[in-house]
Amino acid sequence: MSLPDITARITRACDRAGRSPAEITLIAVSKVQPHERVEAVLAAGHRIFGENRVQEAQGKWPAWKEAYRGVELHLLGPLQSNKVRPAVDLFDAIHSLDRAKLARRIADVAQEAGRCPDLFVQVNTGDETQKAGVAPDEADAFIREVRAMDLPVKGVMCIPPVDEAPSLHFALLAKIAARNGLAGLSMGMSADFGEAIALGATHIRVGSAIFGPRAS
Ligand SMILES: *Cc1c(COP(=O)(O)O)cnc(C)c1O
């Protein structure tokens, strides 16, 4: 698999769903990948990337942002309150907003920094105890709370349980977005982005299908 293959598959999934590929933001998830693989994708002209950890991203992206114009970075992994400042400086979007304390910290730092990343509220659609995200039945109240802080909530995000059909989770997330008037739907990874597109995804997060398997 490679970037052109993924782009072609996105186009086919959009055709089937009666959507336009222009509606889909492809986030190339570069976490843990060897630098030369990421540089190849940058050289091919792709500019939208996702990382899971602030510290890892701090170690490599400032230099790439210098070298390649127009890089857009998305934080996909859990964010600790003490990492909010570097996250606001480095990232254009945060997909893992899931608690009020974190939202308040982002609001404070964004005010000082004079910029705020786009925010996606992570929803734990499978109600898994180990997983980050707000519970589905708490999502509406949490989204209201974050909006009351004047934060730019663009959408919702989910990571379905590994052992369940993702479609039910994508459909649930789409419902939550619709009833809250949110346009952004961050859902779909290497194994299931076609289904996510069929169910309305606007941001798909694809790692291994673009870069190859991650060393772990
Ligand atoms: C790693 C990761 C991805 C990409 O996963 P692949 O299966 O490699 O496409 C997407 N979203 C999140 C939140 C991730 O942590």
GROMACS .gro file of C-alpha atoms and ligand atoms in nm:
model
  231
    1MET     CA    1   0.000   0.000   0.000
    2SER     CA    2   0.111   0.355  -0.057
    3LEU     CA    3  -0.018   0.709  -0.070
    4PRO     CA    4  -0.148   0.687  -0.433
    5ASP     CA    5  -0.323   0.357  -0.351
    6ILE     CA    6  -0.494   0.515  -0.052
    7THR     CA    7  -0.597   0.818  -0.253
    8ALA     CA    8  -0.747   0.587  -0.517
    9ARG     CA    9  -0.934   0.389  -0.251
   10ILE     CA   10  -1.070   0.711  -0.100
   11THR     CA   11  -1.198   0.815  -0.443
   12ARG     CA   12  -1.368   0.478  -0.493
   13ALA     CA   13  -1.525   0.487  -0.146
   14CYS     CA   14  -1.652   0.839  -0.218
   15ASP     CA   15  -1.794   0.729  -0.555
   16ARG     CA   16  -1.983   0.446  -0.387
   17ALA     CA   17  -2.113   0.681  -0.118
   18GLY     CA   18  -2.207   0.960  -0.357
   19ARG     CA   19  -1.958   1.193  -0.191
   20SER     CA   20  -1.673   1.405  -0.320
   21PRO     CA   21  -1.311   1.325  -0.225
   22ALA     CA   22  -1.278   1.696  -0.149
   23GLU     CA   23  -1.490   1.631   0.163
   24ILE     CA   24  -1.227   1.396   0.305
   25THR     CA   25  -0.917   1.508   0.494
   26LEU     CA   26  -0.656   1.233   0.486
   27ILE     CA   27  -0.443   1.244   0.800
   28ALA     CA   28  -0.125   1.041   0.743
   29VAL     CA   29  -0.045   0.896   1.085
   30SER     CA   30   0.334   0.908   1.110
   31LYS     CA   31   0.382   0.801   1.472
   32VAL     CA   32   0.680   0.572   1.531
   33GLN     CA   33   0.756   0.554   1.157
   34PRO     CA   34   1.116   0.573   1.032
   35HIS     CA   35   1.201   0.925   0.919
   36GLU     CA   36   1.272   0.827   0.560
   37ARG     CA   37   0.918   0.693   0.516
   38VAL     CA   38   0.771   1.019   0.642
   39GLU     CA   39   1.005   1.223   0.424
   40ALA     CA   40   0.900   1.022   0.119
   41VAL     CA   41   0.536   1.114   0.183
   42LEU     CA   42   0.629   1.480   0.241
   43ALA     CA   43   0.830   1.477  -0.082
   44ALA     CA   44   0.527   1.333  -0.263
   45GLY     CA   45   0.344   1.649  -0.163
   46HIS     CA   46   0.125   1.533   0.125
   47ARG     CA   47   0.106   1.787   0.408
   48ILE     CA   48  -0.144   1.661   0.666
   49PHE     CA   49  -0.003   1.435   0.935
   50GLY     CA   50  -0.109   1.285   1.266
   51GLU     CA   51   0.090   1.201   1.576
   52ASN     CA   52  -0.006   1.036   1.904
   53ARG     CA   53   0.242   1.188   2.145
   54VAL     CA   54   0.339   1.550   2.197
   55GLN     CA   55   0.696   1.470   2.292
   56GLU     CA   56   0.760   1.248   1.991
   57ALA     CA   57   0.614   1.512   1.760
   58GLN     CA   58   0.827   1.785   1.919
   59GLY     CA   59   1.134   1.582   1.834
   60LYS     CA   60   1.076   1.567   1.461
   61TRP     CA   61   0.811   1.807   1.329
   62PRO     CA   62   0.966   2.151   1.391
   63ALA     CA   63   1.244   2.067   1.141
   64TRP     CA   64   1.001   1.924   0.884
   65LYS     CA   65   0.777   2.228   0.921
   66GLU     CA   66   1.080   2.441   0.835
   67ALA     CA   67   1.171   2.227   0.536
   68TYR     CA   68   0.822   2.179   0.391
   69ARG     CA   69   0.571   2.463   0.359
   70GLY     CA   70   0.215   2.417   0.471
   71VAL     CA   71   0.242   2.121   0.705
   72GLU     CA   72  -0.073   2.066   0.912
   73LEU     CA   73  -0.036   1.854   1.226
   74HIS     CA   74  -0.310   1.667   1.412
   75LEU     CA   75  -0.273   1.530   1.765
   76LEU     CA   76  -0.459   1.199   1.791
   77GLY     CA   77  -0.342   1.054   2.121
   78PRO     CA   78  -0.429   1.137   2.483
   79LEU     CA   79  -0.318   1.482   2.601
   80GLN     CA   80  -0.198   1.552   2.955
   81SER     CA   81  -0.272   1.895   3.097
   82ASN     CA   82   0.100   1.963   3.146
   83LYS     CA   83   0.160   1.912   2.772
   84VAL     CA   84  -0.107   2.155   2.655
   85ARG     CA   85   0.132   2.444   2.596
   86PRO     CA   86   0.363   2.263   2.352
   87ALA     CA   87   0.058   2.095   2.195
   88VAL     CA   88  -0.109   2.431   2.124
   89ASP     CA   89   0.217   2.561   1.976
   90LEU     CA   90   0.278   2.261   1.751
   91PHE     CA   91  -0.060   2.119   1.649
   92ASP     CA   92  -0.332   2.255   1.421
   93ALA     CA   93  -0.593   2.016   1.556
   94ILE     CA   94  -0.645   1.806   1.868
   95HIS     CA   95  -0.870   1.499   1.833
   96SER     CA   96  -0.860   1.378   2.193
   97LEU     CA   97  -1.048   1.639   2.396
   98ASP     CA   98  -1.239   1.441   2.659
   99ARG     CA   99  -1.251   1.626   2.989
  100ALA     CA  100  -1.341   1.968   3.123
  101LYS     CA  101  -1.010   2.024   3.300
  102LEU     CA  102  -0.826   1.973   2.972
  103ALA     CA  103  -1.065   2.204   2.789
  104ARG     CA  104  -1.012   2.479   3.048
  105ARG     CA  105  -0.635   2.441   3.019
  106ILE     CA  106  -0.653   2.460   2.638
  107ALA     CA  107  -0.870   2.773   2.666
  108ASP     CA  108  -0.617   2.941   2.899
  109VAL     CA  109  -0.314   2.851   2.690
  110ALA     CA  110  -0.485   2.941   2.362
  111GLN     CA  111  -0.570   3.285   2.498
  112GLU     CA  112  -0.205   3.347   2.591
  113ALA     CA  113  -0.075   3.201   2.266
  114GLY     CA  114  -0.323   3.388   2.048
  115ARG     CA  115  -0.406   3.069   1.859
  116CYS     CA  116  -0.617   2.765   1.921
  117PRO     CA  117  -0.607   2.430   1.741
  118ASP     CA  118  -0.932   2.294   1.599
  119LEU     CA  119  -1.083   2.062   1.856
  120PHE     CA  120  -1.250   1.723   1.823
  121VAL     CA  121  -1.427   1.570   2.121
  122GLN     CA  122  -1.327   1.207   2.158
  123VAL     CA  123  -1.624   0.979   2.226
  124ASN     CA  124  -1.572   0.636   2.379
  125THR     CA  125  -1.840   0.481   2.158
  126GLY     CA  126  -1.775   0.131   2.293
  127ASP     CA  127  -1.794   0.245   2.657
  128GLU     CA  128  -1.464   0.066   2.715
  129THR     CA  129  -1.324   0.120   3.065
  130GLN     CA  130  -0.963   0.141   2.947
  131LYS     CA  131  -1.026   0.381   2.661
  132ALA     CA  132  -1.012   0.759   2.657
  133GLY     CA  133  -1.313   0.963   2.551
  134VAL     CA  134  -1.643   1.079   2.697
  135ALA     CA  135  -1.924   0.825   2.728
  136PRO     CA  136  -2.179   0.850   2.444
  137ASP     CA  137  -2.455   0.957   2.682
  138GLU     CA  138  -2.236   1.235   2.821
  139ALA     CA  139  -2.121   1.369   2.486
  140ASP     CA  140  -2.397   1.630   2.433
  141ALA     CA  141  -2.345   1.787   2.775
  142PHE     CA  142  -1.970   1.787   2.735
  143ILE     CA  143  -1.986   1.948   2.390
  144ARG     CA  144  -2.214   2.220   2.536
  145GLU     CA  145  -1.969   2.276   2.819
  146VAL     CA  146  -1.671   2.313   2.584
  147ARG     CA  147  -1.860   2.547   2.353
  148ALA     CA  148  -1.947   2.763   2.653
  149MET     CA  149  -1.570   2.815   2.694
  150ASP     CA  150  -1.562   2.967   2.344
  151LEU     CA  151  -1.341   2.688   2.218
  152PRO     CA  152  -1.350   2.593   1.847
  153VAL     CA  153  -1.518   2.251   1.855
  154LYS     CA  154  -1.509   2.122   1.497
  155GLY     CA  155  -1.625   1.768   1.543
  156VAL     CA  156  -1.613   1.436   1.723
  157MET     CA  157  -1.371   1.146   1.706
  158CYS     CA  158  -1.385   0.777   1.792
  159ILE     CA  159  -1.166   0.468   1.800
  160PRO     CA  160  -1.399   0.165   1.785
  161PRO     CA  161  -1.326  -0.142   1.997
  162VAL     CA  162  -1.088  -0.375   1.811
  163ASP     CA  163  -1.320  -0.675   1.837
  164GLU     CA  164  -1.640  -0.516   1.711
  165ALA     CA  165  -1.775  -0.415   1.371
  166PRO     CA  166  -1.671  -0.051   1.335
  167SER     CA  167  -1.984   0.052   1.141
  168LEU     CA  168  -2.209   0.066   1.447
  169HIS     CA  169  -1.959   0.293   1.617
  170PHE     CA  170  -1.921   0.515   1.313
  171ALA     CA  171  -2.299   0.544   1.285
  172LEU     CA  172  -2.330   0.632   1.654
  173LEU     CA  173  -2.059   0.898   1.621
  174ALA     CA  174  -2.231   1.044   1.313
  175LYS     CA  175  -2.556   1.070   1.508
  176ILE     CA  176  -2.384   1.252   1.795
  177ALA     CA  177  -2.223   1.495   1.549
  178ALA     CA  178  -2.552   1.559   1.369
  179ARG     CA  179  -2.758   1.629   1.678
  180ASN     CA  180  -2.491   1.869   1.804
  181GLY     CA  181  -2.456   2.049   1.472
  182LEU     CA  182  -2.094   1.945   1.428
  183ALA     CA  183  -1.955   1.904   1.076
  184GLY     CA  184  -1.635   1.716   1.162
  185LEU     CA  185  -1.630   1.337   1.189
  186SER     CA  186  -1.286   1.194   1.269
  187MET     CA  187  -1.323   0.820   1.217
  188GLY     CA  188  -1.171   0.542   1.011
  189MET     CA  189  -0.818   0.401   1.014
  190SER     CA  190  -0.620   0.175   0.779
  191ALA     CA  191  -0.853  -0.123   0.814
  192ASP     CA  192  -1.188   0.053   0.794
  193PHE     CA  193  -1.166   0.398   0.634
  194GLY     CA  194  -1.391   0.290   0.346
  195GLU     CA  195  -1.674   0.211   0.586
  196ALA     CA  196  -1.606   0.535   0.771
  197ILE     CA  197  -1.639   0.732   0.446
  198ALA     CA  198  -1.967   0.554   0.372
  199LEU     CA  199  -2.096   0.670   0.710
  200GLY     CA  200  -1.989   1.031   0.670
  201ALA     CA  201  -1.627   1.059   0.788
  202THR     CA  202  -1.464   1.395   0.713
  203HIS     CA  203  -1.124   1.313   0.867
  204ILE     CA  204  -0.973   0.968   0.824
  205ARG     CA  205  -0.659   0.873   1.017
  206VAL     CA  206  -0.448   0.630   0.815
  207GLY     CA  207  -0.108   0.510   0.932
  208SER     CA  208   0.017   0.164   0.843
  209ALA     CA  209  -0.165   0.147   0.508
  210ILE     CA  210   0.039   0.448   0.392
  211PHE     CA  211   0.373   0.398   0.566
  212GLY     CA  212   0.386   0.025   0.623
  213PRO     CA  213   0.372  -0.160   0.955
  214ARG     CA  214   0.498   0.018   1.266
  215ALA     CA  215   0.788  -0.126   1.463
  216SER     CA  216   0.659  -0.161   1.818
  217LIG     C1  217  -0.226   0.481   1.527
  217LIG     C2  218  -0.357   0.548   1.512
  217LIG     C3  219  -0.419   0.557   1.386
  217LIG     C4  220  -0.365   0.491   1.261
  217LIG     O1  221  -0.375   0.353   1.271
  217LIG     P1  222  -0.349   0.258   1.143
  217LIG     O2  223  -0.421   0.134   1.176
  217LIG     O3  224  -0.202   0.241   1.134
  217LIG     O4  225  -0.405   0.327   1.026
  217LIG     C5  226  -0.537   0.629   1.379
  217LIG     N1  227  -0.593   0.688   1.487
  217LIG     C6  228  -0.535   0.681   1.608
  217LIG     C7  229  -0.599   0.748   1.723
  217LIG     C8  230  -0.417   0.610   1.625
  217LIG     O5  231  -0.363   0.601   1.747
   0.00000   0.00000   0.00000
